[in-house]
């Protein structure tokens, strides 16, 4: 049997770090006007969660990431994270995309609402699906299943995680809507906001040109010709 080195403070497989600094409320105000798809485009179109489905309806989600990594099918550290959560936090959970057990359900939903949590994103499964459809708490997950979790651990809180292929750091801005979920690092928010405004302005100009019938008819042929196509 190989020896597994443990931290002198935490047993192997367990770690709880302090919460990240709260996001400046101005970023929540500014990004509340920007769709997740626009943020994704402005981050290079190769970031954001894949396979995450909204289970709550169409209400958008916006908040600061409180990250949790759990053993597949276990929710002990999620329960602990909810005790640490601040109003405006989004729980972002790496459950290894396990769909055999739900790690979040109706009782935990009530706890999250009471704590002021504004969203739940699960790389895994949730349950009590009818309760989520009221729309009060945005919830994104890979799937749903009736089987419940164990509560044994281990897990880690406020560490970098991978959630449905998306890198999430504690304190990242989480943006979610009907298209899915995107995480944005707080360090890139000033420049990202400018790019998003520019993109949305270009989209509005394109829509106006479509409506007016003035969209350049040679636009796509020019792209094809640049690639050597005889059009």
Short mmCIF file of C-alpha atoms in Angstrom, two decimals:
data_model
loop_
_atom_site.label_atom_id
_atom_site.label_comp_id
_atom_site.label_asym_id
_atom_site.label_seq_id
_atom_site.Cartn_x
_atom_site.Cartn_y
_atom_site.Cartn_z
CA UNK A 1 0.00 0.00 0.00
CA UNK A 2 1.40 3.40 -0.94
CA UNK A 3 1.66 5.99 1.80
CA UNK A 4 -0.46 9.10 1.23
CA UNK A 5 1.09 12.25 2.62
CA UNK A 6 -1.32 14.31 4.71
CA UNK A 7 -1.19 17.97 5.61
CA UNK A 8 -0.14 18.52 9.22
CA UNK A 9 -3.39 20.44 9.70
CA UNK A 10 -5.97 18.63 7.54
CA UNK A 11 -6.44 14.88 7.02
CA UNK A 12 -6.01 13.59 3.49
CA UNK A 13 -8.97 14.52 1.31
CA UNK A 14 -10.21 17.36 3.53
CA UNK A 15 -9.44 21.07 3.26
CA UNK A 16 -11.38 24.24 4.10
CA UNK A 17 -9.93 27.57 3.01
CA UNK A 18 -11.26 31.01 3.99
CA UNK A 19 -13.84 32.67 1.75
CA UNK A 20 -12.58 34.89 -1.05
CA UNK A 21 -13.05 38.62 -0.76
CA UNK A 22 -16.56 39.69 -1.82
CA UNK A 23 -16.94 41.04 -5.33
CA UNK A 24 -17.45 44.76 -5.73
CA UNK A 25 -21.24 45.21 -6.16
CA UNK A 26 -20.63 47.32 -9.27
CA UNK A 27 -19.67 44.17 -11.20
CA UNK A 28 -22.97 42.55 -10.29
CA UNK A 29 -24.82 45.61 -11.52
CA UNK A 30 -22.86 45.82 -14.78
CA UNK A 31 -22.94 42.12 -15.68
CA UNK A 32 -26.62 41.75 -14.82
CA UNK A 33 -27.25 43.32 -18.25
CA UNK A 34 -25.03 40.92 -20.20
CA UNK A 35 -26.06 37.43 -21.42
CA UNK A 36 -23.91 34.40 -20.63
CA UNK A 37 -23.38 33.80 -24.36
CA UNK A 38 -21.90 37.28 -24.80
CA UNK A 39 -19.54 36.70 -21.87
CA UNK A 40 -18.56 33.34 -23.36
CA UNK A 41 -17.86 34.93 -26.76
CA UNK A 42 -15.69 37.60 -25.16
CA UNK A 43 -13.70 34.98 -23.25
CA UNK A 44 -12.75 33.23 -26.50
CA UNK A 45 -15.72 30.86 -27.04
CA UNK A 46 -13.87 27.96 -25.41
CA UNK A 47 -14.77 28.44 -21.74
CA UNK A 48 -17.86 27.83 -19.64
CA UNK A 49 -19.67 24.75 -18.45
CA UNK A 50 -20.68 21.98 -20.86
CA UNK A 51 -23.76 19.88 -20.20
CA UNK A 52 -25.15 22.00 -17.37
CA UNK A 53 -28.95 22.24 -17.59
CA UNK A 54 -31.16 24.78 -15.79
CA UNK A 55 -33.59 22.98 -13.47
CA UNK A 56 -35.28 26.13 -12.12
CA UNK A 57 -36.74 27.74 -15.22
CA UNK A 58 -35.41 30.88 -16.88
CA UNK A 59 -34.38 33.13 -13.98
CA UNK A 60 -30.80 34.39 -14.52
CA UNK A 61 -28.03 33.78 -12.00
CA UNK A 62 -25.27 36.16 -10.97
CA UNK A 63 -23.00 35.98 -7.95
CA UNK A 64 -19.62 35.16 -6.43
CA UNK A 65 -18.30 31.58 -6.52
CA UNK A 66 -18.00 29.57 -3.34
CA UNK A 67 -16.33 26.41 -4.63
CA UNK A 68 -16.69 22.88 -3.27
CA UNK A 69 -15.05 19.64 -4.39
CA UNK A 70 -16.71 16.48 -3.07
CA UNK A 71 -16.30 12.76 -3.32
CA UNK A 72 -18.82 11.52 -5.92
CA UNK A 73 -22.22 11.09 -4.32
CA UNK A 74 -21.30 12.74 -1.00
CA UNK A 75 -22.51 16.11 0.30
CA UNK A 76 -20.82 16.61 3.71
CA UNK A 77 -18.61 19.47 2.51
CA UNK A 78 -21.50 21.07 0.63
CA UNK A 79 -23.41 21.29 3.91
CA UNK A 80 -20.36 22.85 5.55
CA UNK A 81 -19.95 25.31 2.68
CA UNK A 82 -23.54 26.49 3.14
CA UNK A 83 -22.70 27.39 6.73
CA UNK A 84 -19.85 29.54 5.38
CA UNK A 85 -21.84 31.14 2.56
CA UNK A 86 -22.59 34.84 2.43
CA UNK A 87 -25.61 36.44 0.74
CA UNK A 88 -24.84 36.70 -2.96
CA UNK A 89 -22.70 33.57 -3.14
CA UNK A 90 -23.14 30.89 -5.80
CA UNK A 91 -22.28 27.34 -4.70
CA UNK A 92 -20.18 25.76 -7.45
CA UNK A 93 -19.76 22.04 -6.82
CA UNK A 94 -17.40 19.58 -8.49
CA UNK A 95 -19.06 16.21 -8.01
CA UNK A 96 -17.04 14.50 -10.77
CA UNK A 97 -20.14 14.46 -13.02
CA UNK A 98 -21.48 11.51 -11.02
CA UNK A 99 -25.15 10.85 -11.76
CA UNK A 100 -25.71 7.84 -9.50
CA UNK A 101 -26.56 9.98 -6.45
CA UNK A 102 -27.92 13.49 -6.03
CA UNK A 103 -25.74 15.68 -3.82
CA UNK A 104 -28.33 18.49 -3.50
CA UNK A 105 -32.07 18.37 -2.89
CA UNK A 106 -35.11 20.10 -1.46
CA UNK A 107 -33.98 20.41 2.17
CA UNK A 108 -30.64 21.84 1.09
CA UNK A 109 -32.46 24.16 -1.29
CA UNK A 110 -34.37 25.60 1.68
CA UNK A 111 -31.12 25.99 3.61
CA UNK A 112 -29.49 27.76 0.67
CA UNK A 113 -32.36 30.22 0.30
CA UNK A 114 -32.22 30.99 4.02
CA UNK A 115 -28.48 31.67 3.75
CA UNK A 116 -28.94 34.12 0.86
CA UNK A 117 -27.22 31.87 -1.67
CA UNK A 118 -28.23 33.02 -5.17
CA UNK A 119 -27.38 29.97 -7.25
CA UNK A 120 -26.20 26.37 -7.28
CA UNK A 121 -24.06 24.87 -10.04
CA UNK A 122 -23.40 21.13 -9.80
CA UNK A 123 -21.05 19.00 -11.82
CA UNK A 124 -23.28 16.10 -10.86
CA UNK A 125 -26.91 15.50 -9.96
CA UNK A 126 -29.67 17.04 -7.87
CA UNK A 127 -33.11 15.78 -6.86
CA UNK A 128 -36.58 16.95 -5.73
CA UNK A 129 -36.94 18.42 -9.19
CA UNK A 130 -40.49 19.73 -8.73
CA UNK A 131 -39.32 22.05 -5.95
CA UNK A 132 -36.69 23.69 -8.13
CA UNK A 133 -39.25 24.61 -10.76
CA UNK A 134 -40.63 27.42 -8.61
CA UNK A 135 -37.62 29.38 -9.87
CA UNK A 136 -36.64 31.01 -6.57
CA UNK A 137 -33.12 29.59 -6.59
CA UNK A 138 -31.28 29.14 -9.90
CA UNK A 139 -29.88 25.62 -10.14
CA UNK A 140 -27.76 24.10 -12.90
CA UNK A 141 -26.69 20.45 -12.91
CA UNK A 142 -25.67 17.68 -15.27
CA UNK A 143 -28.79 15.70 -14.38
CA UNK A 144 -31.29 14.62 -11.77
CA UNK A 145 -31.75 11.37 -9.88
CA UNK A 146 -33.87 10.25 -6.94
CA UNK A 147 -31.05 8.46 -5.10
CA UNK A 148 -29.71 10.50 -2.19
CA UNK A 149 -26.13 11.17 -1.06
CA UNK A 150 -23.89 9.90 1.66
CA UNK A 151 -22.64 12.39 4.25
CA UNK A 152 -19.18 11.07 5.02
CA UNK A 153 -16.69 13.29 3.16
CA UNK A 154 -14.05 14.02 2.10
CA UNK A 155 -13.98 17.20 0.20
CA UNK A 156 -12.49 20.66 -0.11
CA UNK A 157 -13.95 24.16 0.12
CA UNK A 158 -12.68 27.33 -1.56
CA UNK A 159 -10.18 25.61 -3.85
CA UNK A 160 -9.82 25.77 -7.64
CA UNK A 161 -12.21 23.26 -9.21
CA UNK A 162 -13.29 21.93 -12.58
CA UNK A 163 -17.06 22.09 -12.99
CA UNK A 164 -18.43 20.56 -16.20
CA UNK A 165 -15.19 21.40 -17.98
CA UNK A 166 -15.11 24.94 -16.57
CA UNK A 167 -12.25 26.17 -14.38
CA UNK A 168 -13.69 28.02 -11.37
CA UNK A 169 -11.68 29.85 -8.74
CA UNK A 170 -13.09 30.97 -5.39
CA UNK A 171 -14.58 34.45 -5.82
CA UNK A 172 -15.05 34.21 -9.60
CA UNK A 173 -18.09 35.95 -11.06
CA UNK A 174 -20.65 33.31 -12.04
CA UNK A 175 -23.06 34.21 -14.86
CA UNK A 176 -25.95 31.90 -15.72
CA UNK A 177 -29.07 32.04 -17.89
CA UNK A 178 -30.99 29.81 -20.27
CA UNK A 179 -27.86 29.20 -22.35
CA UNK A 180 -25.76 27.87 -19.46
CA UNK A 181 -23.09 29.01 -17.02
CA UNK A 182 -19.83 30.91 -17.44
CA UNK A 183 -17.21 31.82 -14.82
CA UNK A 184 -15.12 34.98 -15.11
CA UNK A 185 -12.06 35.79 -13.02
CA UNK A 186 -12.36 39.01 -11.04
CA UNK A 187 -9.00 40.19 -12.40
CA UNK A 188 -10.35 40.26 -15.97
CA UNK A 189 -13.71 41.88 -15.25
CA UNK A 190 -12.77 45.48 -16.21
CA UNK A 191 -11.50 44.51 -19.68
CA UNK A 192 -14.18 41.84 -20.11
CA UNK A 193 -16.93 44.38 -19.50
CA UNK A 194 -15.57 46.64 -22.24
CA UNK A 195 -15.40 43.75 -24.71
CA UNK A 196 -18.94 42.68 -23.85
CA UNK A 197 -20.31 46.18 -24.45
CA UNK A 198 -18.49 46.36 -27.79
CA UNK A 199 -19.86 42.95 -28.81
CA UNK A 200 -23.43 43.82 -27.87
CA UNK A 201 -23.18 47.09 -29.79
CA UNK A 202 -22.00 45.21 -32.90
CA UNK A 203 -24.83 42.72 -32.53
CA UNK A 204 -27.37 45.52 -32.31
CA UNK A 205 -25.91 47.09 -35.45
CA UNK A 206 -26.14 43.76 -37.28
CA UNK A 207 -29.76 43.28 -36.22
CA UNK A 208 -30.58 46.80 -37.39
CA UNK A 209 -28.93 46.08 -40.76
CA UNK A 210 -30.95 42.86 -41.11
CA UNK A 211 -34.16 44.73 -40.37
CA UNK A 212 -33.26 47.49 -42.85
CA UNK A 213 -32.11 45.05 -45.53
CA UNK A 214 -28.67 46.64 -45.68
CA UNK A 215 -26.52 43.77 -44.38
CA UNK A 216 -23.54 43.34 -46.74
CA UNK A 217 -24.54 40.46 -49.08
CA UNK A 218 -20.87 39.77 -49.89
CA UNK A 219 -19.87 39.36 -46.26
CA UNK A 220 -19.68 35.56 -46.13
CA UNK A 221 -18.45 35.15 -49.70
CA UNK A 222 -15.47 37.33 -48.78
CA UNK A 223 -14.60 34.97 -45.94
CA UNK A 224 -14.86 31.97 -48.26
CA UNK A 225 -12.71 33.65 -50.93
CA UNK A 226 -10.06 34.41 -48.32
CA UNK A 227 -9.88 30.66 -47.69
CA UNK A 228 -9.42 29.93 -51.37
CA UNK A 229 -13.00 28.98 -52.24
CA UNK A 230 -14.03 29.88 -55.85
CA UNK A 231 -17.21 31.80 -55.01
#
